[in-house]
mmCIF file of C-alpha atoms and ligand atoms in Angstrom:
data_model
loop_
_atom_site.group_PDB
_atom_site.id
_atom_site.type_symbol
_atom_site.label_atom_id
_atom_site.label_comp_id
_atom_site.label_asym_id
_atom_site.label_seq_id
_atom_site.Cartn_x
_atom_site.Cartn_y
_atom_site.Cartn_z
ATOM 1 C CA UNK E 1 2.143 -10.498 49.495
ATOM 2 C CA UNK E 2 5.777 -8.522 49.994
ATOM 3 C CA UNK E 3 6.506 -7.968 46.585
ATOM 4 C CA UNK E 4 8.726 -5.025 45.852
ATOM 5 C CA UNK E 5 7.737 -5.144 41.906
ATOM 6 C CA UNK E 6 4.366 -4.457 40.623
ATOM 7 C CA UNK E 7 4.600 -3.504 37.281
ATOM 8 C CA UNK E 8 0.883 -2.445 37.616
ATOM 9 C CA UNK E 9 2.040 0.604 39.659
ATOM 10 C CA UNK E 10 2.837 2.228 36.015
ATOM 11 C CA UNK E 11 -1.215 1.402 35.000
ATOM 12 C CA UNK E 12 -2.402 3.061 38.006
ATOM 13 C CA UNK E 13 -3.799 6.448 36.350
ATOM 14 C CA UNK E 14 -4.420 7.325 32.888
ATOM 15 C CA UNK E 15 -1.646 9.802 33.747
ATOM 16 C CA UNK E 16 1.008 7.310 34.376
ATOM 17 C CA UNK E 17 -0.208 5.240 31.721
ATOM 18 C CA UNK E 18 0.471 7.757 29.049
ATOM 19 C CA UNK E 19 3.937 8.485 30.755
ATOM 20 C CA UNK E 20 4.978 4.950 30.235
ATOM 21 C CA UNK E 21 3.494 4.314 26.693
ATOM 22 C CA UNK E 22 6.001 3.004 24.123
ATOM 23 C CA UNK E 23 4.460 3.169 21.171
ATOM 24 C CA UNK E 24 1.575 6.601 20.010
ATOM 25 C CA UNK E 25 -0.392 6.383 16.371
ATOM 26 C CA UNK E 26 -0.253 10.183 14.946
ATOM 27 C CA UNK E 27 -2.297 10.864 11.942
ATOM 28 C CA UNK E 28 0.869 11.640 10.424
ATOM 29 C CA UNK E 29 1.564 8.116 10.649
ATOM 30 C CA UNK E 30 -1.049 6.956 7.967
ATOM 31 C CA UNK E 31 -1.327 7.018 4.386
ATOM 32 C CA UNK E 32 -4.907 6.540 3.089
ATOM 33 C CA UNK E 33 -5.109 4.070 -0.264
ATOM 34 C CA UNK E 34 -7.767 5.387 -2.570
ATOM 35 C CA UNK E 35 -9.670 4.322 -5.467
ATOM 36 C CA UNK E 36 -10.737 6.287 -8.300
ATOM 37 C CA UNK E 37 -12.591 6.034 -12.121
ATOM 38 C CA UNK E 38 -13.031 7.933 -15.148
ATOM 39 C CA UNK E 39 -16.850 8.306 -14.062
ATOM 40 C CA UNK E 40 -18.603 11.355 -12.755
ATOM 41 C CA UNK E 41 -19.964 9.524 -10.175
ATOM 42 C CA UNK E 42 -18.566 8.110 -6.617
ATOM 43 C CA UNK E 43 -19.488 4.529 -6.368
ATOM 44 C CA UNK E 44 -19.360 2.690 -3.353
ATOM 45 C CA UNK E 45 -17.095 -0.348 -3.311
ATOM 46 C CA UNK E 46 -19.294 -3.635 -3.073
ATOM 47 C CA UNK E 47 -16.089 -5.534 -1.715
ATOM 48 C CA UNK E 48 -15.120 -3.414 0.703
ATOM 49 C CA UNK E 49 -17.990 -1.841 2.187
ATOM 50 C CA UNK E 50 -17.076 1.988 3.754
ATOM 51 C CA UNK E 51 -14.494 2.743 0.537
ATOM 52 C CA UNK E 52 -15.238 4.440 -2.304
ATOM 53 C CA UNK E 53 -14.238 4.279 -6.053
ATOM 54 C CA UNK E 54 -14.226 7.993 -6.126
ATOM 55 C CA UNK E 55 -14.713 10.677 -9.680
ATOM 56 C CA UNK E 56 -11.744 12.785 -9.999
ATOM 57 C CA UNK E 57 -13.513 15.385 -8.031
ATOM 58 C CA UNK E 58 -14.802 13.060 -5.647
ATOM 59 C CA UNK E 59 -10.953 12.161 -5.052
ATOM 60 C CA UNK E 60 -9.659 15.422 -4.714
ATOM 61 C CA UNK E 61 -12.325 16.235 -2.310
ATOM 62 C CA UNK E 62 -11.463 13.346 -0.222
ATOM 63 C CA UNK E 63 -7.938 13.694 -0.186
ATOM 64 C CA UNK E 64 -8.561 17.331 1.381
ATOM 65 C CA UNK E 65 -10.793 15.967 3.998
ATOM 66 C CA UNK E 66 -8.098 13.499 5.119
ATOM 67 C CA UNK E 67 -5.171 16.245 4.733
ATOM 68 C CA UNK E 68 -6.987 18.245 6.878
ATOM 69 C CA UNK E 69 -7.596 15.211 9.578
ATOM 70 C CA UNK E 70 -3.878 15.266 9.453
ATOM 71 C CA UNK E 71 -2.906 12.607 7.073
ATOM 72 C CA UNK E 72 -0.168 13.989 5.068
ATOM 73 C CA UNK E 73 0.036 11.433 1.874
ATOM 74 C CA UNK E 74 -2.577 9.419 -0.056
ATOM 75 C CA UNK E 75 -1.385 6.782 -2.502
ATOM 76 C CA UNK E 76 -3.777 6.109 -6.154
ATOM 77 C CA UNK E 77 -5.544 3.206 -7.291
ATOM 78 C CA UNK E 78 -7.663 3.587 -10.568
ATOM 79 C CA UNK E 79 -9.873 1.476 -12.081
ATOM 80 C CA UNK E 80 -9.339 1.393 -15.479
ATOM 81 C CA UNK E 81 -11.720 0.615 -18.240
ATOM 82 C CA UNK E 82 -11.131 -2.298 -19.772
ATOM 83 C CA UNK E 83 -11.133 -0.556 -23.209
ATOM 84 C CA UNK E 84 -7.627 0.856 -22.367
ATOM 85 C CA UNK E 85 -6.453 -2.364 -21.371
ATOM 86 C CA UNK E 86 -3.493 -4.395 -23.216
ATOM 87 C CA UNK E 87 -1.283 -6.913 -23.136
ATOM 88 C CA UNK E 88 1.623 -4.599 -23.360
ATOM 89 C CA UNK E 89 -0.354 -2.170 -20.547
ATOM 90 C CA UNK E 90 0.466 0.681 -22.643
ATOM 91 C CA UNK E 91 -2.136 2.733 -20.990
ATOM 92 C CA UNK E 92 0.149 3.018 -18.018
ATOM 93 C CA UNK E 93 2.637 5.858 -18.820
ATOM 94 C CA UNK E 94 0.051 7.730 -21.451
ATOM 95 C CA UNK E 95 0.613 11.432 -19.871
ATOM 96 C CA UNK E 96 -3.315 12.216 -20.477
ATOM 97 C CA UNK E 97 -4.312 9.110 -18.768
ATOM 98 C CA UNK E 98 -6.346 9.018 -15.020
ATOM 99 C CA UNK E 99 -3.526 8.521 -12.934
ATOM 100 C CA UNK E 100 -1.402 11.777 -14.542
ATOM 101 C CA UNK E 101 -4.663 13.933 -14.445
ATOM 102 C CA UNK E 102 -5.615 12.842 -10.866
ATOM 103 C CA UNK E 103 -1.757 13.507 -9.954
ATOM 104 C CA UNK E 104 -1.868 17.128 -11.364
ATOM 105 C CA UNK E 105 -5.787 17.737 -9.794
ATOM 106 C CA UNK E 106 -4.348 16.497 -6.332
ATOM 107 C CA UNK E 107 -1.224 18.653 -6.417
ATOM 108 C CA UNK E 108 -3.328 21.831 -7.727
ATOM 109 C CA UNK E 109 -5.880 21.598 -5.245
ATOM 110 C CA UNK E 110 -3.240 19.969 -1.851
ATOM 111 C CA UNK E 111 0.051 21.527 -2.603
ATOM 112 C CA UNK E 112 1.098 20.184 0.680
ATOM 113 C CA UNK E 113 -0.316 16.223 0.319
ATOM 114 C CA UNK E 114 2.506 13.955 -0.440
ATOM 115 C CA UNK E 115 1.122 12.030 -3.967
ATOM 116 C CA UNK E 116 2.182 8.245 -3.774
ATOM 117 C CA UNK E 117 1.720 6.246 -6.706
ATOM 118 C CA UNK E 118 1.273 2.610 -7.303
ATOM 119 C CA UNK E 119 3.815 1.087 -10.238
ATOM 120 C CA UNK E 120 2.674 -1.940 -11.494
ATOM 121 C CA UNK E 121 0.820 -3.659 -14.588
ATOM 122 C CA UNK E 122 -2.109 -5.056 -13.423
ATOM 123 C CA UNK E 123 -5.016 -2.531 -13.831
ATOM 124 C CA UNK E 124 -3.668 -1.986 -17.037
ATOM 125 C CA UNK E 125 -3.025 -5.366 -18.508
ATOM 126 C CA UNK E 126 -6.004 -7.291 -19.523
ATOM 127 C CA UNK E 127 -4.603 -10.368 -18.476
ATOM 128 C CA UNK E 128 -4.580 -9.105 -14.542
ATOM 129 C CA UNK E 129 -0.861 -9.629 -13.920
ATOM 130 C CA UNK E 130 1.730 -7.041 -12.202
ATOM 131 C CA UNK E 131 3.743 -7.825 -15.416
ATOM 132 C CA UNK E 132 3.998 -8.654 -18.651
ATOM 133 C CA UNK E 133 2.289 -12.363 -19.945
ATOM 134 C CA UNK E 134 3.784 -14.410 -22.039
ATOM 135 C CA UNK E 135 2.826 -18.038 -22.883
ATOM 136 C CA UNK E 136 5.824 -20.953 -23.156
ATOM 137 C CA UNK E 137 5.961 -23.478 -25.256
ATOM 138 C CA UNK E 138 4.361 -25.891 -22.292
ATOM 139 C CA UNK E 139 1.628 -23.581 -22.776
ATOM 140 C CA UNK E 140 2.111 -22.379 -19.176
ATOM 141 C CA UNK E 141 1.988 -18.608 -18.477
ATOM 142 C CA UNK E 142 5.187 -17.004 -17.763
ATOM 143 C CA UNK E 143 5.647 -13.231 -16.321
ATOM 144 C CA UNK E 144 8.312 -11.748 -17.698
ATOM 145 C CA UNK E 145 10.867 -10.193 -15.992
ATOM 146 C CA UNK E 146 13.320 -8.005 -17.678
ATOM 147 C CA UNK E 147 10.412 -6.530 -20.368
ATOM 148 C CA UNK E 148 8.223 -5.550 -17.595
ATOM 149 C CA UNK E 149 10.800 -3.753 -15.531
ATOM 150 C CA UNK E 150 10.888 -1.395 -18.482
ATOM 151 C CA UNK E 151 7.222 -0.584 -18.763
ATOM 152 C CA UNK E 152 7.274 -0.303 -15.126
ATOM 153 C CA UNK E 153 10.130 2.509 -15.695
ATOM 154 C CA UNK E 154 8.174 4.248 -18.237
ATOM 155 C CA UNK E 155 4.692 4.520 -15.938
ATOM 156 C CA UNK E 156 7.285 5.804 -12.913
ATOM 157 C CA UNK E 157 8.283 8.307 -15.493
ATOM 158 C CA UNK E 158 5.115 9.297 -16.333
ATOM 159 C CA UNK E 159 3.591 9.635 -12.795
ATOM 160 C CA UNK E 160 7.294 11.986 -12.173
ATOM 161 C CA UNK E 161 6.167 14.158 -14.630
ATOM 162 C CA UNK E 162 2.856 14.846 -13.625
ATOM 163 C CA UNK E 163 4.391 15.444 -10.176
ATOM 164 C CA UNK E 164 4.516 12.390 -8.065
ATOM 165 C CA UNK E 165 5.995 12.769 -4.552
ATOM 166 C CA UNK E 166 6.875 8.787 -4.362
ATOM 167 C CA UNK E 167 6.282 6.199 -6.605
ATOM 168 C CA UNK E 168 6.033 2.863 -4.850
ATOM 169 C CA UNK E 169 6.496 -0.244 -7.425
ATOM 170 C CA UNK E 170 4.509 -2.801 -5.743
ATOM 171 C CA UNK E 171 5.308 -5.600 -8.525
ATOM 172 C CA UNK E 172 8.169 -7.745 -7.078
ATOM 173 C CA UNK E 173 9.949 -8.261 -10.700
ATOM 174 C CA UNK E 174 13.755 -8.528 -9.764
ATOM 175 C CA UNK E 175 16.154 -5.311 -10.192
ATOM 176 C CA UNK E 176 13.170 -3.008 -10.221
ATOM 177 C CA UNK E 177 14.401 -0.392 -7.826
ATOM 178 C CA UNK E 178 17.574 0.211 -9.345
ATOM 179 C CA UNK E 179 16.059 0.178 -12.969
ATOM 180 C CA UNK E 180 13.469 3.349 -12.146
ATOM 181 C CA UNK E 181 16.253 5.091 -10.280
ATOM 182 C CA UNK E 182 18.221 4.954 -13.122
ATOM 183 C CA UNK E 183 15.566 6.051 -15.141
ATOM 184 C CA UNK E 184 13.991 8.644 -12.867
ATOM 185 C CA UNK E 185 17.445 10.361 -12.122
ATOM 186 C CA UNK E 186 18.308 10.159 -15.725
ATOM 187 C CA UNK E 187 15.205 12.145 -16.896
ATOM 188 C CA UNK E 188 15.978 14.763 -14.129
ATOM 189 C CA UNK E 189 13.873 13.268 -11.385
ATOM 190 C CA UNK E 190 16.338 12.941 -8.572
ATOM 191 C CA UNK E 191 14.256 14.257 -6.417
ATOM 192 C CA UNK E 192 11.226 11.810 -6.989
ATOM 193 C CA UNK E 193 11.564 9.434 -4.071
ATOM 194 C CA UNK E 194 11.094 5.425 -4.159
ATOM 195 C CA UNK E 195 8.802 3.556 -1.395
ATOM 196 C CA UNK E 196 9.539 -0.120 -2.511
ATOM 197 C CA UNK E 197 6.979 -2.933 -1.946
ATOM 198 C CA UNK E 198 9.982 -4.984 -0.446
ATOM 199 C CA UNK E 199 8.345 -8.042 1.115
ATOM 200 C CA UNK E 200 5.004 -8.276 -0.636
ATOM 201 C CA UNK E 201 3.403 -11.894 -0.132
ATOM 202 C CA UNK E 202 1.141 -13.956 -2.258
ATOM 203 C CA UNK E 203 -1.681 -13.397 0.117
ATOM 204 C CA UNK E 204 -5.167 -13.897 0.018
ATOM 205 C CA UNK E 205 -5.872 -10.981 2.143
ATOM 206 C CA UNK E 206 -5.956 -8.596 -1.728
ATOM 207 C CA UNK E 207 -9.261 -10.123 -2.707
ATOM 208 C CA UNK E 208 -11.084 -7.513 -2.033
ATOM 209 C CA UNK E 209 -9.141 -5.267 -3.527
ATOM 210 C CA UNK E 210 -9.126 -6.902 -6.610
ATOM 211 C CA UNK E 211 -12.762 -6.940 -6.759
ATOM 212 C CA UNK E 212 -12.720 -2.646 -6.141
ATOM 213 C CA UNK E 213 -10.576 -2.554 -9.555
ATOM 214 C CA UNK E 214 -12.012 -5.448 -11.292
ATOM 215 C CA UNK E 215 -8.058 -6.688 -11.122
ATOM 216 C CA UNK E 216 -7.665 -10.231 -10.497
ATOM 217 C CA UNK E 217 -5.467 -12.223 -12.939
ATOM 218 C CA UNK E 218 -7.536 -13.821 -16.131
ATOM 219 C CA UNK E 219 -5.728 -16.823 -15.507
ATOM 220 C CA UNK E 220 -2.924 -18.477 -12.657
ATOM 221 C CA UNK E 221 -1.800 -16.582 -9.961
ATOM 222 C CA UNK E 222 0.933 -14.276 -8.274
ATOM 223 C CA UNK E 223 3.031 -16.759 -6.921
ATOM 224 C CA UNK E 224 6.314 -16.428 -9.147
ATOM 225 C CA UNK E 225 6.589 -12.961 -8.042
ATOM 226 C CA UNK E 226 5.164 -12.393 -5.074
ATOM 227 C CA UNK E 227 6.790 -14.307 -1.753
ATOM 228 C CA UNK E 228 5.652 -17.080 -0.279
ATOM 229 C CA UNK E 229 3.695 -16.447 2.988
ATOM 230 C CA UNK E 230 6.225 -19.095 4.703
ATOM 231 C CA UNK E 231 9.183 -17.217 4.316
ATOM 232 C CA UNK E 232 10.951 -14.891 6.816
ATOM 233 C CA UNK E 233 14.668 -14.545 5.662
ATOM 234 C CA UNK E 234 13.966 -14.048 1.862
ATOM 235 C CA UNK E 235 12.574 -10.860 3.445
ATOM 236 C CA UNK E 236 15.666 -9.825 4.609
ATOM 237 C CA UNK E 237 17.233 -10.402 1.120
ATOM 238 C CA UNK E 238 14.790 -8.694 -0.721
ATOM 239 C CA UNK E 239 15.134 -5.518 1.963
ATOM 240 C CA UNK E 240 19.050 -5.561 1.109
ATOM 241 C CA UNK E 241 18.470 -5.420 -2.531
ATOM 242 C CA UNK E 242 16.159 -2.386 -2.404
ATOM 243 C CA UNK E 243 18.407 -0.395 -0.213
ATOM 244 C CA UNK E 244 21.305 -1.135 -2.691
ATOM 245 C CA UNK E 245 19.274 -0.479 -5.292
ATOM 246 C CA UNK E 246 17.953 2.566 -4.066
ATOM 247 C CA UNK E 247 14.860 2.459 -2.422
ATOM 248 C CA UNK E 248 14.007 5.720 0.394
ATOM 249 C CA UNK E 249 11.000 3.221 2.531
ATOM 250 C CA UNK E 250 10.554 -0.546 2.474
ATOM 251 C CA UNK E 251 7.315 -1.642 2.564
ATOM 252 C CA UNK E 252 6.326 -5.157 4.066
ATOM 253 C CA UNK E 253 2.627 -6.083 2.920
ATOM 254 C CA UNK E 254 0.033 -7.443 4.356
ATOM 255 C CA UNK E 255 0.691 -5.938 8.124
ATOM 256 C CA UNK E 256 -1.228 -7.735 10.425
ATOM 257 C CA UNK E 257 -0.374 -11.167 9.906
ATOM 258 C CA UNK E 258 3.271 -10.539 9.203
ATOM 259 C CA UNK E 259 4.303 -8.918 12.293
ATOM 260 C CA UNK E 260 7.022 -10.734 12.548
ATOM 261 C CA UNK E 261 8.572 -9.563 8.874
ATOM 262 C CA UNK E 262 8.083 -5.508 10.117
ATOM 263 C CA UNK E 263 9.861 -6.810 12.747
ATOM 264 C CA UNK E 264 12.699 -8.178 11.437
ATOM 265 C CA UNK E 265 13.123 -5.570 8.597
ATOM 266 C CA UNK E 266 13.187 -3.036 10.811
ATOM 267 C CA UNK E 267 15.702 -4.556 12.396
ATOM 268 C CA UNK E 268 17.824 -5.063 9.641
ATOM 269 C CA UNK E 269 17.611 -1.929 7.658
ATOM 270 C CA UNK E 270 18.130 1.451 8.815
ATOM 271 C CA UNK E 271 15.372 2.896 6.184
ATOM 272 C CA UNK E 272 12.226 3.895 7.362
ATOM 273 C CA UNK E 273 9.460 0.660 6.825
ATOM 274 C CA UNK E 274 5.993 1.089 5.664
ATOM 275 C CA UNK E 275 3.476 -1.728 6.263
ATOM 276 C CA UNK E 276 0.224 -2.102 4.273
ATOM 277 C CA UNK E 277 -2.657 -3.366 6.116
ATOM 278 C CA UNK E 278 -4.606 -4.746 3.093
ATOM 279 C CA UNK E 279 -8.007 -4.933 1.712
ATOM 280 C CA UNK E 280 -8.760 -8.325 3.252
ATOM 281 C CA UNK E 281 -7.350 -7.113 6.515
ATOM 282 C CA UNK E 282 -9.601 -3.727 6.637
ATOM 283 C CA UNK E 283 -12.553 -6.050 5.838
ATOM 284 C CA UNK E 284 -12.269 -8.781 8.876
ATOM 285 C CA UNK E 285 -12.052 -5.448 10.893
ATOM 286 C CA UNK E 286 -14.922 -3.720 9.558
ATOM 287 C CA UNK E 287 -17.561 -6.963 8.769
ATOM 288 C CA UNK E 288 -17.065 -7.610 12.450
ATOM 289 C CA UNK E 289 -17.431 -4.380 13.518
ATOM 290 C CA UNK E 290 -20.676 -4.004 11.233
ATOM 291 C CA UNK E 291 -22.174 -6.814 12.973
ATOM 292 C CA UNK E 292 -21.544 -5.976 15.884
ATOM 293 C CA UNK E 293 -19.512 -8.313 17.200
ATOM 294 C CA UNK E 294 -16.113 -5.916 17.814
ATOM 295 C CA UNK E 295 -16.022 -1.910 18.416
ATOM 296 C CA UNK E 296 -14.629 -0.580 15.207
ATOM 297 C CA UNK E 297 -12.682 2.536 16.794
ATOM 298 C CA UNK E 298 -11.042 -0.127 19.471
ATOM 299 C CA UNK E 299 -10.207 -2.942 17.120
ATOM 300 C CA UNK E 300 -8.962 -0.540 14.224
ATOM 301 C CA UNK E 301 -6.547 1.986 17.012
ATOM 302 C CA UNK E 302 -5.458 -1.097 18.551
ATOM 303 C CA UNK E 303 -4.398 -3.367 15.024
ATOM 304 C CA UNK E 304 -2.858 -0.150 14.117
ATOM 305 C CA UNK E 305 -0.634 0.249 17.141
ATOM 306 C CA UNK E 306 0.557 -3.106 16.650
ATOM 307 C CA UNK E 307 1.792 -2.835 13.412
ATOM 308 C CA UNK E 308 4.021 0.650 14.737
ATOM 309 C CA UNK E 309 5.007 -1.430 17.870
ATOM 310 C CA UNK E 310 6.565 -3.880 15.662
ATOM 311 C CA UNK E 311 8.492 -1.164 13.718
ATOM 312 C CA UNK E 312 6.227 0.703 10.992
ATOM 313 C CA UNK E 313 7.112 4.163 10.410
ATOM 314 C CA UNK E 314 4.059 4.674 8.504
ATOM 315 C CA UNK E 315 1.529 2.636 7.525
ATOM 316 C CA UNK E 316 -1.171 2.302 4.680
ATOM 317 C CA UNK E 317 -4.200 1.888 5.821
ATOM 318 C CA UNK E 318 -8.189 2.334 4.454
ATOM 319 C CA UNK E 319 -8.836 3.290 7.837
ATOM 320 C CA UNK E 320 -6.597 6.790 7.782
ATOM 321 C CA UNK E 321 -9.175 9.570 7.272
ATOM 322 C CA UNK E 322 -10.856 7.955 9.985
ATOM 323 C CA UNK E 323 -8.375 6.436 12.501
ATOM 324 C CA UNK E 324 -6.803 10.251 12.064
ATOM 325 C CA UNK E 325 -10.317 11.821 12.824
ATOM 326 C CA UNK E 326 -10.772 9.108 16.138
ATOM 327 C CA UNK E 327 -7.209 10.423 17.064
ATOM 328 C CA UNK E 328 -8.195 13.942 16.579
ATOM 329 C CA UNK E 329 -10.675 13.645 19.175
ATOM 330 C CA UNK E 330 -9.150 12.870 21.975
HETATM 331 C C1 LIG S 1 -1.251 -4.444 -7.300
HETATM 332 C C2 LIG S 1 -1.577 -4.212 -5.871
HETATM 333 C C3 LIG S 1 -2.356 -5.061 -5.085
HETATM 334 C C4 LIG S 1 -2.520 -4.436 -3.859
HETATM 335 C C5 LIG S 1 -1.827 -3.231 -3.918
HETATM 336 N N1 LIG S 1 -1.216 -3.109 -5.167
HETATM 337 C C6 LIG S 1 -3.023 -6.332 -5.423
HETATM 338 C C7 LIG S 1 -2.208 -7.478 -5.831
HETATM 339 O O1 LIG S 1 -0.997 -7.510 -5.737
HETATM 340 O O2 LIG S 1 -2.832 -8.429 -6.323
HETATM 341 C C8 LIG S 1 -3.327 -5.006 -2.741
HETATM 342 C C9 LIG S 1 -3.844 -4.035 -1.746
HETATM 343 C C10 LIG S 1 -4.908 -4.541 -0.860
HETATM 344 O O3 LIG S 1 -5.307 -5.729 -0.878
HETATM 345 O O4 LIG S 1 -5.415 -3.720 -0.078
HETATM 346 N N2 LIG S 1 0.033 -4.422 -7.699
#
């Protein structure tokens, strides 16, 4: 054939190949989600088979091991007993509760790991919401708005003060950003920096993490706050709210099947965009992989790279410690 282009001429070598690659994963990319308890123990996590509901130790041991693979944040997910739960979620900014002490044991031990927090109700609110319940006069369950925005700014107070990095309100309740701004810079926490869960869907890719915090709503589901998997340009107008209102990242969440929102938020912010590839996403990947149907170091570099080629700056991911570790070694 006379053809003048080949585009395979830049595949040729492994040489060329890396010459003419768009798009690298660094372990600085990633920021590994954990789990941890009160207990003593480190318990694996029956819905989500490889992860770990780690002891305070456990956690802090952990972290180090994927600081030193070269993951430079982790963000915290505690399971907490259901004794300290409440409809008011009070639990949630008490200074002496497991989130503050993990913060401070984190920071002690990693002065250089970047502590992310999650800010929202639901693993303090025994009826599994991100916000506060109330019940109308229909008797249908309402989440309230307004009152949770200002438990939510007392809980990103309290994770300031025990030395968050970023807090990351992953509740979708309207004007949230701009309320724990206010409140952070007010209380002298200008510094503390806000990664804002910006187009978070009502998926059903969190069950499993739901089931590694015992989590799930008692009763209806996410749907008034969280966006409906259909929608593409409500993603845009959420991202333009959080950057008025503040926000340092925006987050889109679940990654894999919502390349298309990365996309387009990258595209119409100039903040850097995290995107969350989720419990049930991490457990397709690995289920497969444990039966031996995929190769778990292909699948999991190459889902990754997807979600930065569509415009992550960082993503969250229970694969970090390792992906970072695979990346190490080459
Ligand atoms: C809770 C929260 C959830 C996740 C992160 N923060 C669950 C939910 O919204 O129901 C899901 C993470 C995952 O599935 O990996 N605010």
């Amino acid at each position: 054939m006379n053809l003048p282009i080949r585009p395979r001429r830049n595949r040729r070598t492994p040489a060329i190949r890396s010459l003419v690659r768009e798009t690298v994963l660094s372990p600085s990319d990633f920021i590994l989600p954990v789990f941890f308890h009160e207990d003593a123990d480190d318990t694996p996590i029956a819905s989500m088979p490889g992860c770990t509901r780690w002891s305070l130790d456990g956690l802090v041991r952990e972290a180090g091991e994927s600081l030193a693979a070269g993951v430079p944040a982790v963000v915290l997910f505690p399971k907490i007993g259901e004794d300290l739960k409440s409809s008011t979620a009070d639990e949630c900014h008490n200074d002496d509760g497991l989130v503050p002490r993990a913060i401070r044991a984190l920071k002690a031990a990693h002065p250089s790991l970047c502590v992310i927090t999650d800010v929202a109700l639901d693993p303090y609110n025994s009826d599994g919401h991100d916000g506060i319940v109330r019940r109308n006069e229909r008797g249908e369950l309402e989440i309230l708005n307004d009152e949770t925005v200002e438990v939510l700014c007392q809980q990103a107070l309290c994770h300031a003060r025990a030395g968050a990095d970023i807090v990351s309100p992953s509740d979708m309740m309207d004007g949230r950003v701009a309320a724990i701004r206010a409140a952070l810079d007010a209380e002298g926490f200008a510094d503390v920096a806000i990664m804002s869960y910006t187009a978070k869907y009502a998926s059903a890719f969190y069950g499993p993490f739901r089931g590694a915090l015992d989590s799930a709503p008692k009763e209806g589901d996410k749907k008034t706050y969280q966006m409906d998997p259909a929608n593409a340009r409500e993603a845009i107008r959420e991202a333009g709210m959080d950057e008025m209102e503040g926000a340092d990242i925006l987050m889109v969440k679940p990654a894999g099947p919502y390349l298309d929102i990365i996309s387009r938020v990258r595209d119409a912010s100039t903040l850097p965009v995290a995107a969350y590839q989720v419990s049930g996403e991490y457990l397709m990947l690995k289920s497969a992989c444990a039966a031996g149907w995929l190769d778990e170091r292909n699948v999991v570099l190459e889902s990754l790279t997807g979600i930065k080629r569509a415009g992550a700056d960082m993503i969250l991911t229970y694969f970090a410690k390792q992906a970072a570790l695979w990346l190490g070694e080459k």
